[in-house]
Coordinates of C-alpha atoms in Angstrom, one line a residue:
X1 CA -16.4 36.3 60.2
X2 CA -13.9 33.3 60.2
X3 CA -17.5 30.9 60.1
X4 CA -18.8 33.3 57.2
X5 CA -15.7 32.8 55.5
X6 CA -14.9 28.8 55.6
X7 CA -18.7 28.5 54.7
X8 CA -17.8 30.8 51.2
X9 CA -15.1 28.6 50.0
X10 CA -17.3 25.7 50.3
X11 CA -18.5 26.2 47.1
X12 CA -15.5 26.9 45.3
X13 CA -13.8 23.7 46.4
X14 CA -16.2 21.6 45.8
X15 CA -16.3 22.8 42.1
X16 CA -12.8 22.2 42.6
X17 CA -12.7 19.0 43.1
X18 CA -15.8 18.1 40.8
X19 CA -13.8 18.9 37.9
X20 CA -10.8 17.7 39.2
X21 CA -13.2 14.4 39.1
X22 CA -14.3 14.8 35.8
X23 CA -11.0 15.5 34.0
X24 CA -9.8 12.1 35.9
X25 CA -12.5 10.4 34.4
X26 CA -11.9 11.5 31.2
X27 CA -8.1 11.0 31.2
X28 CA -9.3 7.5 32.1
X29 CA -11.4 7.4 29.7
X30 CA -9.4 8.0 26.7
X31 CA -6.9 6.3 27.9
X32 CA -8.7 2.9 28.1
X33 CA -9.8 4.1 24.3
X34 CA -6.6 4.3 22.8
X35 CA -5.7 1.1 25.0
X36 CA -8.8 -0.6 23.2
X37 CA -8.0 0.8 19.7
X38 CA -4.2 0.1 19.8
X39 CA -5.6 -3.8 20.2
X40 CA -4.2 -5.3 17.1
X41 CA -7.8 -6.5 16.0
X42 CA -9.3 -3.1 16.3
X43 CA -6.0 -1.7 14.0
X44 CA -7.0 -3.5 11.2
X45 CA -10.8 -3.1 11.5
X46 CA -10.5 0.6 11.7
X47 CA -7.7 0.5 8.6
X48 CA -9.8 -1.6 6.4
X49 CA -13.0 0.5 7.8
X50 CA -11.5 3.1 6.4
X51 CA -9.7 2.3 3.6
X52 CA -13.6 0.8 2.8
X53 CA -15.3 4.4 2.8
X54 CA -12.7 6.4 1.3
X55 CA -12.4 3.9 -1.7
X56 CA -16.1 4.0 -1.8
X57 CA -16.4 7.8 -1.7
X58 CA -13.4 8.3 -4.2
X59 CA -15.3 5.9 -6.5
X60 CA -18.4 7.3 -6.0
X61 CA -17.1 11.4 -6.9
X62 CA -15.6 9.6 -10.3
X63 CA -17.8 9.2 -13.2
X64 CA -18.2 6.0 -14.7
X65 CA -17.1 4.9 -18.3
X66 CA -20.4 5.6 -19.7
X67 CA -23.8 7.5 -17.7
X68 CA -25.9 4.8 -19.2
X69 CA -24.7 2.0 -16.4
X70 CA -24.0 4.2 -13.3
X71 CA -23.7 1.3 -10.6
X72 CA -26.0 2.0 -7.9
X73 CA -24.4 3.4 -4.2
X74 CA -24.2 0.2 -2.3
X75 CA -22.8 -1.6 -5.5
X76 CA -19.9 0.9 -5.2
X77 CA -19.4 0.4 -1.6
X78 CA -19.4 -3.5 -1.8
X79 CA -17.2 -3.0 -4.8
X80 CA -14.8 -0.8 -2.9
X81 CA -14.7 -3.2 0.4
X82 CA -13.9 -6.3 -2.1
X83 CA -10.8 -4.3 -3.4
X84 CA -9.7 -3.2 0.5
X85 CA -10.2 -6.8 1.5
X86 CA -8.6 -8.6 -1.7
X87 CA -12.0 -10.7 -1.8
X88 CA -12.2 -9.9 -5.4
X89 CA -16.2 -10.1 -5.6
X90 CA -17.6 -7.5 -7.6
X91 CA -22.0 -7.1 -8.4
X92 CA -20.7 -4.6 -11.3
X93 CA -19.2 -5.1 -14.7
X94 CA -15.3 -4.4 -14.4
X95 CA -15.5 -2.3 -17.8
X96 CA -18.4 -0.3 -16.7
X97 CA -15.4 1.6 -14.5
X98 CA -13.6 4.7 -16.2
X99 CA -9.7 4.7 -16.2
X100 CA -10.0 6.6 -12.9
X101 CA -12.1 4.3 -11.1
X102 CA -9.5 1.5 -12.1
X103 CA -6.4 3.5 -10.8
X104 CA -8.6 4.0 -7.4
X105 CA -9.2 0.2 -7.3
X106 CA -5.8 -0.4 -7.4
X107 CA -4.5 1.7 -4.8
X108 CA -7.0 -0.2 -2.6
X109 CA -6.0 -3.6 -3.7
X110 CA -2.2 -2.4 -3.1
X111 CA -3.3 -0.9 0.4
X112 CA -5.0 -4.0 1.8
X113 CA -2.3 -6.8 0.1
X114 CA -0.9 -8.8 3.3
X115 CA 2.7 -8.0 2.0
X116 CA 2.0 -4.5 2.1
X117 CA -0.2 -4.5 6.0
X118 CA 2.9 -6.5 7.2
X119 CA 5.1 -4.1 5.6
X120 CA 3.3 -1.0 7.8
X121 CA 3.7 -3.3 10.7
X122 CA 7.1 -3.5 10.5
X123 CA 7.8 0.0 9.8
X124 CA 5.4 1.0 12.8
X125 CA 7.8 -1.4 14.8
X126 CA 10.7 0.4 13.3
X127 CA 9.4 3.8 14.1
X128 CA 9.5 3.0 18.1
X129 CA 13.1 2.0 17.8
X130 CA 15.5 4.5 19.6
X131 CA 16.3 6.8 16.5
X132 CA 20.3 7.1 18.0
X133 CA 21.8 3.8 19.6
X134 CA 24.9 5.3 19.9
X135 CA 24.4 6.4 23.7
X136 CA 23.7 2.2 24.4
X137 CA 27.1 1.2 23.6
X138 CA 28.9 0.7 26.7
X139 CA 32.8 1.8 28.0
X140 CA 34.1 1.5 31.0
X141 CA 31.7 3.4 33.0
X142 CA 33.0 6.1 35.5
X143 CA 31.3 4.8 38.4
X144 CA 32.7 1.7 38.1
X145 CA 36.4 3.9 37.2
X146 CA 36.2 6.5 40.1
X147 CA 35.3 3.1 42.8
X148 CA 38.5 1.6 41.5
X149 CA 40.8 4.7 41.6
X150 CA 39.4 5.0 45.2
X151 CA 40.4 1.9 46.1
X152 CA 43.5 2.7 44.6
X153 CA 43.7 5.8 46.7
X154 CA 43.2 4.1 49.6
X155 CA 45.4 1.4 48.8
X156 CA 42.8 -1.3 49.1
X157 CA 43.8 -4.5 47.1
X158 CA 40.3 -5.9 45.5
X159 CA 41.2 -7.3 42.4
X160 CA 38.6 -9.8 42.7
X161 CA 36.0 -7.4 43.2
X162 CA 37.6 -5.1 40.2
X163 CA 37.5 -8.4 38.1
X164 CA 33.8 -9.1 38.9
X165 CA 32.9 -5.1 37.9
X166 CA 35.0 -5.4 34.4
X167 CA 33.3 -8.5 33.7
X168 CA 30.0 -7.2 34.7
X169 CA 31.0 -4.2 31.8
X170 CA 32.0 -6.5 29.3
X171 CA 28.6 -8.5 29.7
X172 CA 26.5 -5.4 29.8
X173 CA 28.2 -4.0 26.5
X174 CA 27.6 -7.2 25.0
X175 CA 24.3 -6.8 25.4
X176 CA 23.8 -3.7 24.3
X177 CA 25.7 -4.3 21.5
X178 CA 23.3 -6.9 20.6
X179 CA 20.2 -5.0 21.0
X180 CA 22.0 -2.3 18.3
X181 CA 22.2 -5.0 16.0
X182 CA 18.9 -6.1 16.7
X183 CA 17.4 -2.8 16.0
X184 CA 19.9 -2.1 13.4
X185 CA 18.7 -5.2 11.6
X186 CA 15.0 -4.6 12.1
X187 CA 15.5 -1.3 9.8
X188 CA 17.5 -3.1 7.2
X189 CA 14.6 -5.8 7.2
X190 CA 12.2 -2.5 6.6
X191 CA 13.9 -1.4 3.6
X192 CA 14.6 -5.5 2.2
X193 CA 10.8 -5.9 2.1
X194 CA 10.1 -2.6 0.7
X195 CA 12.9 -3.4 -2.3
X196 CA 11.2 -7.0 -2.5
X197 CA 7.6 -5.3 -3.1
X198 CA 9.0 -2.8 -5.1
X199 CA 10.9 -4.8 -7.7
X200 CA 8.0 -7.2 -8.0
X201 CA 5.3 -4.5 -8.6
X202 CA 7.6 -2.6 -11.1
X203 CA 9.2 -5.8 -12.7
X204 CA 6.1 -7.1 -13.4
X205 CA 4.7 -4.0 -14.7
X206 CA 7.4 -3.7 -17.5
X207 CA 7.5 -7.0 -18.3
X208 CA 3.5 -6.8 -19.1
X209 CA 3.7 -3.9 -20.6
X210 CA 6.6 -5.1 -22.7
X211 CA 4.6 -8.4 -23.8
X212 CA 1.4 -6.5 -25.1
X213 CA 3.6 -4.2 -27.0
X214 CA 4.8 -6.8 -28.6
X215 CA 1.9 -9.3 -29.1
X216 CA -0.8 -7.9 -31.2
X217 CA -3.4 -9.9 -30.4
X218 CA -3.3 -8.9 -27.2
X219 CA -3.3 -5.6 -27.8
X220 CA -5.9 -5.8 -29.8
X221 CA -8.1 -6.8 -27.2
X222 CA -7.4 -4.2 -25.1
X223 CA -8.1 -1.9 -27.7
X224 CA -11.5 -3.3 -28.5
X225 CA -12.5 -2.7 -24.5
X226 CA -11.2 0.5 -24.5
X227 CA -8.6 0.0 -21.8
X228 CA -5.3 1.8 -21.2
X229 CA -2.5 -0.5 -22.0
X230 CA -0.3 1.6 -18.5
X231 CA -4.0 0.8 -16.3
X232 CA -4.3 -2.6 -17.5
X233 CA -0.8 -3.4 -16.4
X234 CA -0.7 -2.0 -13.8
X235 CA -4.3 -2.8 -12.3
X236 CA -3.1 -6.6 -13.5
X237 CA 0.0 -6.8 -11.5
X238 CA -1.7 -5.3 -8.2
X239 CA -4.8 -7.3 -8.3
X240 CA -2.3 -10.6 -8.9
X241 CA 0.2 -10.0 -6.4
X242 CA -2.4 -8.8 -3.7
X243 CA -4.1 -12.4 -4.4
X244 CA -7.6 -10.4 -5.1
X245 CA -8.3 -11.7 -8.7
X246 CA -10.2 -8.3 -10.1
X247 CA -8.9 -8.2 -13.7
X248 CA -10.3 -5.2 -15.8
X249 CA -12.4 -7.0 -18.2
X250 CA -16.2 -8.6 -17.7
X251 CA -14.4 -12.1 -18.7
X252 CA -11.5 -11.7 -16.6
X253 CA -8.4 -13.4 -18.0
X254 CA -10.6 -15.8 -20.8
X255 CA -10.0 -13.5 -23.2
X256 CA -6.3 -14.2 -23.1
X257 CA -6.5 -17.9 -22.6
X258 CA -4.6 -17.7 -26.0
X259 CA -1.7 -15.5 -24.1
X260 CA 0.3 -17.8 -23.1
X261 CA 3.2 -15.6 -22.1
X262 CA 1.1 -12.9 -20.6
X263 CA 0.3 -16.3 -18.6
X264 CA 3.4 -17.0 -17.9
X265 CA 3.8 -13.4 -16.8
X266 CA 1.2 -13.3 -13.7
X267 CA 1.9 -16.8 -12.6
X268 CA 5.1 -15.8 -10.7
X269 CA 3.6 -12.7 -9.1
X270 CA 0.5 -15.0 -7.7
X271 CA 3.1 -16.9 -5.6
X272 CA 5.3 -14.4 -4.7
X273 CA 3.1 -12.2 -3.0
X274 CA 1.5 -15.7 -1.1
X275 CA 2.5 -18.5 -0.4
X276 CA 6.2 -18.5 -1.5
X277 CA 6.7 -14.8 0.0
X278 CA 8.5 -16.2 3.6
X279 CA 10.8 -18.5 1.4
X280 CA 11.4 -16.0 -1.5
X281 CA 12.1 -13.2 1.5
X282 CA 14.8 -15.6 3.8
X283 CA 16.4 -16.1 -0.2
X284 CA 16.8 -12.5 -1.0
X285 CA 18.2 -12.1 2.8
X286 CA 20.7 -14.3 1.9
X287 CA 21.6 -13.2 -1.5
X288 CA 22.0 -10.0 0.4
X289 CA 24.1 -12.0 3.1
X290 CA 26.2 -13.4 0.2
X291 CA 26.6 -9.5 -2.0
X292 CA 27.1 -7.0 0.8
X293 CA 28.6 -9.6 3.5
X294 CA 26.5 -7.2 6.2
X295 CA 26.4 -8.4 9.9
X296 CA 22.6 -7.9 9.8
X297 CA 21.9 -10.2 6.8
X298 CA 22.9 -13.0 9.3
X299 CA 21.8 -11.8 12.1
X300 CA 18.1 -11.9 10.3
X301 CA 18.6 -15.1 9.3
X302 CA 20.1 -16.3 12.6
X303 CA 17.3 -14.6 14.9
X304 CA 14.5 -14.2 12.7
X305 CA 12.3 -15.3 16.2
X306 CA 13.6 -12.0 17.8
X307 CA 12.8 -9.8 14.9
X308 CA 8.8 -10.1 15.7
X309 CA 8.1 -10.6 11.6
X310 CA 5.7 -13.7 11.3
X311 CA 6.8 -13.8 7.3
X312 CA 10.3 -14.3 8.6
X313 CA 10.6 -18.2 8.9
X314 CA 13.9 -20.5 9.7
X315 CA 15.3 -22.4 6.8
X316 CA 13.6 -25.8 7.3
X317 CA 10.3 -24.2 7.5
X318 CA 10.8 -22.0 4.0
X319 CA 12.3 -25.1 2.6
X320 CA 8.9 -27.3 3.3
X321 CA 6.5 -24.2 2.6
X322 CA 8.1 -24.3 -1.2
X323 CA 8.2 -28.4 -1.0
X324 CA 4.6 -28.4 0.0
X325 CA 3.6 -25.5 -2.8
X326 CA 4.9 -26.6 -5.6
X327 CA 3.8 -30.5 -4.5
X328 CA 0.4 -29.3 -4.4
X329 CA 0.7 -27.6 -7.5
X330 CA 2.1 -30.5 -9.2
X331 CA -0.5 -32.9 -8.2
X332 CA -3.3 -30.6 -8.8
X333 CA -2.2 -30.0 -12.3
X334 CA -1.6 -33.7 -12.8
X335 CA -5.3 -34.0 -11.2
X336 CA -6.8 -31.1 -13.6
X337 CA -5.1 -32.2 -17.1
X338 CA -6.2 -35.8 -16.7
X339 CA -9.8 -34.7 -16.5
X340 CA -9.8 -31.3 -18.2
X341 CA -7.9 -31.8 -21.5
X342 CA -10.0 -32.8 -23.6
X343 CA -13.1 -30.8 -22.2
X344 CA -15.3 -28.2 -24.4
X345 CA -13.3 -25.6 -22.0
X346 CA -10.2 -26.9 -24.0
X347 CA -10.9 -26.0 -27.4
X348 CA -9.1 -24.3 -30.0
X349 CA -6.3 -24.4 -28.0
X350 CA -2.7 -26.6 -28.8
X351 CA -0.8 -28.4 -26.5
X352 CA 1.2 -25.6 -25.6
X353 CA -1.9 -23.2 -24.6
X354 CA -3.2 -26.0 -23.1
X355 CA -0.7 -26.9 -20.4
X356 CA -0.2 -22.7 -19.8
X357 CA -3.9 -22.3 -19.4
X358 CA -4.2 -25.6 -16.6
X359 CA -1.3 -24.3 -15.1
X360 CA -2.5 -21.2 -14.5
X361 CA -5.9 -21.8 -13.4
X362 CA -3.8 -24.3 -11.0
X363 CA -2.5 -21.7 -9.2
X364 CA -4.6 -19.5 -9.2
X365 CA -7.2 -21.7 -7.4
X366 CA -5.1 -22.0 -4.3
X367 CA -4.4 -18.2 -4.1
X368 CA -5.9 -15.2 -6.7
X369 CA -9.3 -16.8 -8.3
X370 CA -7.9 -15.1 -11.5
X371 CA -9.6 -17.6 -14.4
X372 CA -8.8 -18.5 -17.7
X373 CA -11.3 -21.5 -18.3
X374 CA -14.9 -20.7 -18.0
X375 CA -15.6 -22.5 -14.7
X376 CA -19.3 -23.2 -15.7
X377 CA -18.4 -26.1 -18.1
X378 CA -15.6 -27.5 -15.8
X379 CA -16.6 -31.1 -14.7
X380 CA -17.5 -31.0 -11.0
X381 CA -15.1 -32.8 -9.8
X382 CA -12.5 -30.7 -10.5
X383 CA -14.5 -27.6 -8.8
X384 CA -14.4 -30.2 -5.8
X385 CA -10.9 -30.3 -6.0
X386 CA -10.6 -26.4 -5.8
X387 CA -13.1 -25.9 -3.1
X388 CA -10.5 -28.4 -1.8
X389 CA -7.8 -26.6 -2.5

């Protein structure tokens, strides 16, 4: 009986421990997968994988402006990756999309902007901050308290050795003291760049919005295309301060070459949401500093290595990025109106228009690919020069 029975639970342990096996390997399993996903290189190909199909299914549920020029299915999925990616290449006519297809654009040019991925990267980094720092700081501790009163008790004299314990204290709540203000000053860097991107965006916006209510002419070629006057702002400002250079007309911005203002306008959001974004940042930190007199404003500016945000730089390094921007855009310009203005591109244009329109297709070179000139009549060197660029 005692054989019969140790034969009978044979069976049942080695289910046992088969599954005991398999849920092992599975643990291990998905643990190495999250491991593998949580690789910063797979983040950003499974956001902008994403991103990528639901703009493309979005724009593919929307109807067009008219039935007549329905882009075909992978048009609509290349077009949707080039506004994820800010790559701004497009196989379709911009005014072939309906109102609705522009708004969708632009959420997917707003989602893949680098201001905007760096600003979810330092939110995610704020989200795995203790939510209560409170329980860091440190007082005298009662360990350190009930060995002293014993000692006291027992009428030991160590004041050395009490000495070396509230000096140990005093070190360890300095510490921790710092790491508050290190986390506390990670959030208030959260919330700087999220006012930064929001005052540019809605800025921008009004101040468009503003000039074509004003100008006729340009709103009068908005109205000839059929576009929304809100969309086109809006779709304008995104696409410019993402750096993709989608504009919401087949000639992009030629057919306000004559707009100087509206010029004027987008040039400042093509830098500020590139190149000059680090130096722009550390200067609104420090206006901060200077307003609210906040201990984190200079701890940000102090310690911007400890913070972890690569847009962050120290003040010799913004100071050179803007030298070395502005320099190139100086000679470039200089470069470009010595060749270009006289050219058939040129025409019918004053000297006003004229220096507006090479400044803007100046900087736009380096960052957007926005255009004002047609690029087809533009001598080659200069197109050397912005392949160089």
């Amino acid at each position: 009986m005692k054989n019969f029975g140790s034969s009978s639970m044979k069976p049942g342990l080695i289910f046992f421990n088969c599954s005991t096996k398999i849920s092992c390997f599975m643990s291990t399993f998905i643990f190495l997968a999250v491991k593998y996903i949580m690789n910063p290189l797979m983040l950003h190909l499974c956001y902008f994988t994403a991103l990528s199909l639901l703009g493309y299914f979005l724009l593919s549920v929307t109807k067009p402006r008219t039935h007549s020029t329905d882009p075909k299915t992978f048009d609509v999925f290349f077009t949707s990756v080039s506004a994820a990616t800010d790559s701004s290449m497009g196989t379709v006519e911009m005014e072939v999309f309906s109102n609705s297809q522009l708004i969708i654009m632009t959420i997917l040019m707003l989602a893949g902007g680098e201001v905007f991925m760096s600003m979810l990267e330092l939110f995610f980094i704020k989200s795995k901050l203790p939510k209560h720092n409170d329980h860091l700081l440190i007082t005298p501790s009662s360990k350190p308290t009930k060995s002293v009163e014993q000692i006291e008790l027992n009428s030991i004299c160590c004041s050395e050795k009490t000495d070396h314990i509230s000096f140990d204290n005093k070190n360890n709540k300095n510490k921790n003291n710092n790491t508050i203000l290190k986390h506390n000053s990670i959030r208030y860097l959260c919330y700087v760049v999220l006012g930064y991107f929001l005052i540019v965006h809605v800025g921008g916006l009004c101040l468009v919005l503003w000039y074509i209510s004003l100008i006729p002419s340009a709103k009068h070629v908005l109205e000839q295309k059929g576009l929304q006057a809100e969309t086109f702002s809006l779709f304008t400002i995104v696409s410019t301060f993402s750096n993709c250079g989608f504009v919401p007309t087949n000639e992009n911005m030629i057919v306000f070459k004559e707009n100087s203002g509206l010029l004027l306008l987008l040039i400042p959001q093509v830098l500020l949401g590139n190149t000059l974004y680090p130096a722009c940042l550390r200067f609104a930190i420090w206006v901060l500093k200077k307003i609210t007199k906040r201990e984190e404003c200079d701890y940000l500016l102090k310690n911007y290595r400890e913070i972890g945000y690569d847009h962050l730089l120290s003040r010799s390094r913004s100071c050179f990025l803007a030298i070395t921007v502005f320099g190139f855009i100086i000679v470039q310009l200089v470069i470009f109106c010595s060749l270009e203005w006289n050219s058939e591109a040129m025409d019918d244009l004053n000297f006003y228009q004229k220096l507006v329109a090479s400044l803007f297709e100046v900087v736009n070179s380096r960052h957007t690919g926005e255009s004002v000139l047609d690029l087809s009549i533009i001598s080659p060197a200069i197109l050397v020069l912005f392949v160089v660029m």
